[in-house]
Coordinates of C-alpha atoms and ligand atoms in Angstrom, one line a residue:
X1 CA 157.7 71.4 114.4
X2 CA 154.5 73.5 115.1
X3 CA 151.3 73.6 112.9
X4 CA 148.8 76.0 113.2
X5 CA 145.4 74.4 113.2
X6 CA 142.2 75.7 113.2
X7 CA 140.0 71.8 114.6
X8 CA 140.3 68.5 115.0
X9 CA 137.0 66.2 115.3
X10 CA 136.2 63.4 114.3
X11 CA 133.1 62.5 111.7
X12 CA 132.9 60.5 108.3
X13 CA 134.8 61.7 105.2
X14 CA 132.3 63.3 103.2
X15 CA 134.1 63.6 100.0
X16 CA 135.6 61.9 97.1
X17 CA 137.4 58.1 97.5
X18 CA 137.2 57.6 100.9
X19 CA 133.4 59.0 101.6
X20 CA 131.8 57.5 104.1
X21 CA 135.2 55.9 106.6
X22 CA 135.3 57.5 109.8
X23 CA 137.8 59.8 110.0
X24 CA 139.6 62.2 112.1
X25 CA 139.8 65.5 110.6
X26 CA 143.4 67.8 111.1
X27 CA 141.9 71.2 109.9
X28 CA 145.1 74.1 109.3
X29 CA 145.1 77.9 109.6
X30 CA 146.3 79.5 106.3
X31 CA 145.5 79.7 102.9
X32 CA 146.6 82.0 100.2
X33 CA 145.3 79.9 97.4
X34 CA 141.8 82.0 97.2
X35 CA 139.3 79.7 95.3
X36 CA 136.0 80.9 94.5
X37 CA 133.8 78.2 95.9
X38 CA 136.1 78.1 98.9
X39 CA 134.0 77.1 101.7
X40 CA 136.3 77.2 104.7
X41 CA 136.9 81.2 103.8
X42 CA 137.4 81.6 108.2
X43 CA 140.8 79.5 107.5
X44 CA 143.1 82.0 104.7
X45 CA 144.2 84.6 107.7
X46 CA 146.8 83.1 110.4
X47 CA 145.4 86.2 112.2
X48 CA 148.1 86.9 115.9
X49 CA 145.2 88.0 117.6
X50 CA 143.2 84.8 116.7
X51 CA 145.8 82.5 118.2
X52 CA 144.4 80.8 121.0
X53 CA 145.6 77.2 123.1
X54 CA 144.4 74.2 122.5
X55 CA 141.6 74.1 124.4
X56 CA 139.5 76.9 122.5
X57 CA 140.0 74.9 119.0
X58 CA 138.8 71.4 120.9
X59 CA 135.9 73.7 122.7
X60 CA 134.4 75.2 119.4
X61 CA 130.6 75.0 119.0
X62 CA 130.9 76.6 115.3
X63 CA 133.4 77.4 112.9
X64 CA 135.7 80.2 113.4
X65 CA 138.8 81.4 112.8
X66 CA 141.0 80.9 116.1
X67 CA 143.7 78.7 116.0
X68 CA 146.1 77.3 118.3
X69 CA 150.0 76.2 117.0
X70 CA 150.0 72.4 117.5
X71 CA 153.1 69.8 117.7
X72 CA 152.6 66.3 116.7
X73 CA 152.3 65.0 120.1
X74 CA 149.9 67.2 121.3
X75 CA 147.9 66.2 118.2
X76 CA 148.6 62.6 119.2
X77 CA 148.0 63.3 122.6
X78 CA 144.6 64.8 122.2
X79 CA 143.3 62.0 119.7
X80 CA 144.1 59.7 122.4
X81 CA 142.6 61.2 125.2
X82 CA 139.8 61.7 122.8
X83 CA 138.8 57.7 122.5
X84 CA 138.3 58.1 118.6
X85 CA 138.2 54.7 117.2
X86 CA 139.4 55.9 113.7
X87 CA 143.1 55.1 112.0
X88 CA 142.3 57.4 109.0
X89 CA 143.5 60.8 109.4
X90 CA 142.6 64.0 106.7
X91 CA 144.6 66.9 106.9
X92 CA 142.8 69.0 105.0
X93 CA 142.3 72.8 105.4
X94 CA 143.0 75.7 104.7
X95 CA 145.7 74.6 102.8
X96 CA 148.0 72.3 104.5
X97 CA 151.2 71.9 101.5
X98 CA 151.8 75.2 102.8
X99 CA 153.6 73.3 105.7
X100 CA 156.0 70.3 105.5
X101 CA 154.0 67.7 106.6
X102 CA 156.8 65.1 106.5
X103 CA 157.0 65.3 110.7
X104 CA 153.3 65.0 111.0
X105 CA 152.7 62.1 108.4
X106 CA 155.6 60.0 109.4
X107 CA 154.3 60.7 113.5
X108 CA 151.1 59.1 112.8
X109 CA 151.8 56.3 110.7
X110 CA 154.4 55.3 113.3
X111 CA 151.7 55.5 115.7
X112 CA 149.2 53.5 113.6
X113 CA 147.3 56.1 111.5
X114 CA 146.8 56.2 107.7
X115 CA 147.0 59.8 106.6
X116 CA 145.6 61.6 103.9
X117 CA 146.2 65.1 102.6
X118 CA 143.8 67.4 101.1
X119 CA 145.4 69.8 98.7
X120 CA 145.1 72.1 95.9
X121 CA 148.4 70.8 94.7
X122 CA 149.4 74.4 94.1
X123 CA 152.3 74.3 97.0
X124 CA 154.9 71.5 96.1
X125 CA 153.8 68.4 98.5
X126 CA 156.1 67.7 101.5
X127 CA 154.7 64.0 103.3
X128 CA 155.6 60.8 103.8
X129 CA 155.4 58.4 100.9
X130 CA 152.6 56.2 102.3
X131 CA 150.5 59.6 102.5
X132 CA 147.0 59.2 100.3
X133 CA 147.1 62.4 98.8
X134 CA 143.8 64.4 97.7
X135 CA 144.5 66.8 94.8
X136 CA 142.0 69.5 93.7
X137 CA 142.9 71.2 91.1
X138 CA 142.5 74.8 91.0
X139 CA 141.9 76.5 87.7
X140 CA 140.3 79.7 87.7
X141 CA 142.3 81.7 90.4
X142 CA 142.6 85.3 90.8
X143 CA 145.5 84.8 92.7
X144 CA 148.9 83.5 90.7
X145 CA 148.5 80.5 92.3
X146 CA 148.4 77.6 89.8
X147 CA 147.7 73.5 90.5
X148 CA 151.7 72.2 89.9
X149 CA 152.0 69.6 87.8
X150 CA 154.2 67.6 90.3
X151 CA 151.5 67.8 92.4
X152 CA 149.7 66.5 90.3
X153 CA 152.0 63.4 89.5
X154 CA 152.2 63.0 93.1
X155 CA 148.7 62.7 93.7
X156 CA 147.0 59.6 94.2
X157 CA 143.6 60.8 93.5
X158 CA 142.2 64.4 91.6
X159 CA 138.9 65.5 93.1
X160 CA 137.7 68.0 90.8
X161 CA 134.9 70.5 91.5
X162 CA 132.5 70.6 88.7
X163 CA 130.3 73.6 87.5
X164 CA 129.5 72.9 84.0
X165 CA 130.0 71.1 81.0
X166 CA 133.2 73.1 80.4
X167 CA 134.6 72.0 83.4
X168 CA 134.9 68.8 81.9
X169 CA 136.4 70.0 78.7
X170 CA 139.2 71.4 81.1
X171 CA 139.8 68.6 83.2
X172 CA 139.9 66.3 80.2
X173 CA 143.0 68.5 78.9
X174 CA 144.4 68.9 82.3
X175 CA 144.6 64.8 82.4
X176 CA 146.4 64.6 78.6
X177 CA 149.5 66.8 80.4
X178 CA 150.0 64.1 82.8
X179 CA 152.4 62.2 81.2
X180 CA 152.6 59.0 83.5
X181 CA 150.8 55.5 83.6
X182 CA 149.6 55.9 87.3
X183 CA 146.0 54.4 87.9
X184 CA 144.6 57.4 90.0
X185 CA 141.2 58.2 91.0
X186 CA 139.5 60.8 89.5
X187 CA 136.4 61.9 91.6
X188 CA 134.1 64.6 90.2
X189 CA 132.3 66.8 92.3
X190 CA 129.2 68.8 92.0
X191 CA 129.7 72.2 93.1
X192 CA 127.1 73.1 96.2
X193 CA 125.4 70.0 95.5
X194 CA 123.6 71.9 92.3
X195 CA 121.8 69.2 90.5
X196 CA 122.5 70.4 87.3
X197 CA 126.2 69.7 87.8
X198 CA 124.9 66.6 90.0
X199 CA 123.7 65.3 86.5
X200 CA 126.5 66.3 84.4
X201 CA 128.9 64.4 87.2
X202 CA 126.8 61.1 86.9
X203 CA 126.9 61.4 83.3
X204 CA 130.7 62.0 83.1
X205 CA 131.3 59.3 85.8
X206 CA 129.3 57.2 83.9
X207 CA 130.9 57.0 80.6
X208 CA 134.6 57.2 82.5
X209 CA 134.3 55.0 85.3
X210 CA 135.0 57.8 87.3
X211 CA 134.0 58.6 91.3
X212 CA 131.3 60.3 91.8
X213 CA 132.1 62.7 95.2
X214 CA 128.8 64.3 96.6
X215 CA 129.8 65.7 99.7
X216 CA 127.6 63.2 102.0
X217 CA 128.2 65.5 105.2
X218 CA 126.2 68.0 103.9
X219 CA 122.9 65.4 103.0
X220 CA 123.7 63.9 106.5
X221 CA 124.1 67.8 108.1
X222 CA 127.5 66.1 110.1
X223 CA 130.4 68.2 109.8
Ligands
SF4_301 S1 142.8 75.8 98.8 FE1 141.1 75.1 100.1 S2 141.0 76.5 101.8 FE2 142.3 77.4 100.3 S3 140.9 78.8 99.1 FE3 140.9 76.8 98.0 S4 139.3 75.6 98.9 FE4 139.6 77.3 100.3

């Protein structure tokens, strides 16, 4: 199977449960979910005239929108020859659940890796069952895109992007829907590092025992 995909480096997860494990990061091509605080906006078009080898996504200097199509044993292939010492892999993107990731998953783990997906949960989820899987929930879309609620249930953690007090409000009745006794993560996260929705994520994380997720890649200026 081929996956378009936009990077591949290695740095620290920045966000949510796992923040601060190095990680290698599987970026895809492709998004039609639209969110408004999107900030990988260069990965929604899987434009033909973009579409480049392998080579230009491993030489990038900045982000862009070229992509190369990738099978899983040129992605194993090039995290070997690579020398990065980490075993935890984030697919992230774009929007990955747009792709059966079963292959991918179920490639890496049998070559050592821990995987985790990044995901809006608005695609039904296609990886393997060891798979730590990142939902975001998307709320206010323009587009008729909506977070599934078997994505949901599938999730083993709900990062939610936080604005405002209201946000919380919504979240809260997001969490009564899911009807299952599951003991997932729920990691708020300040949107654009604001410090007024900084403060209402300590607050809520606070009296919850919840994660707080504040995007340490962009204090550290790593990608
Ligand atoms: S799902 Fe991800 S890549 Fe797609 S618009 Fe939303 S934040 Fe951006």
């Amino acid at each position: 199977m081929l996956y378009p995909i936009n990077e591949i480096f290695h740095s620290l997860q920045g966000e949510g449960f796992y923040s601060g494990v190095p990680a290698i990061f599987i970026r895809f091509q492709g998004c039609s979910v639209g969110c408004q605080w999107c900030d990988t906006k260069y990965t929604w078009k899987q434009l033909s005239n973009k579409m480049g080898l392998l080579k230009d996504i491993l030489l990038k200097s900045k982000v862009s929108n070229i992509w190369s199509y990738l099978d899983c044993m040129t992605v194993l292939s090039t995290i070997v020859q690579k020398e990065w010492n980490a075993n935890h892999i984030v697919i992230t993107g774009g929007e990955p659940s747009m792709h059966d990731l079963r292959p991918l998953t179920i490639f890496l783990e049998k070559n050592g890796f821990y995987c985790q997906l990044e995901t809006s949960g608005t695609y039904a989820i296609n990886c393997s069952e060891k798979t730590w899987v990142t939902v975001s929930p998307k709320l206010d879309l323009k587009s008729d895109n909506k977070t599934l609620m078997k994505s949901l249930i599938r999730s083993d953690e709900i990062k939610y992007l936080v604005n405002s007090e209201l946000d919380i409000e919504i979240l809260d009745k997001l969490l009564l829907n899911i009807n299952d006794d599951k003991k997932r993560i729920i990691s708020l996260q300040p949107i654009s590092c604001n410090s007024i929705a900084t403060n209402i994520c300590i607050k809520n994380c606070l009296a919850r025992n919840w994660k707080l997720s504040i995007q340490i890649h962009r204090y550290l200026n790593i990608r």
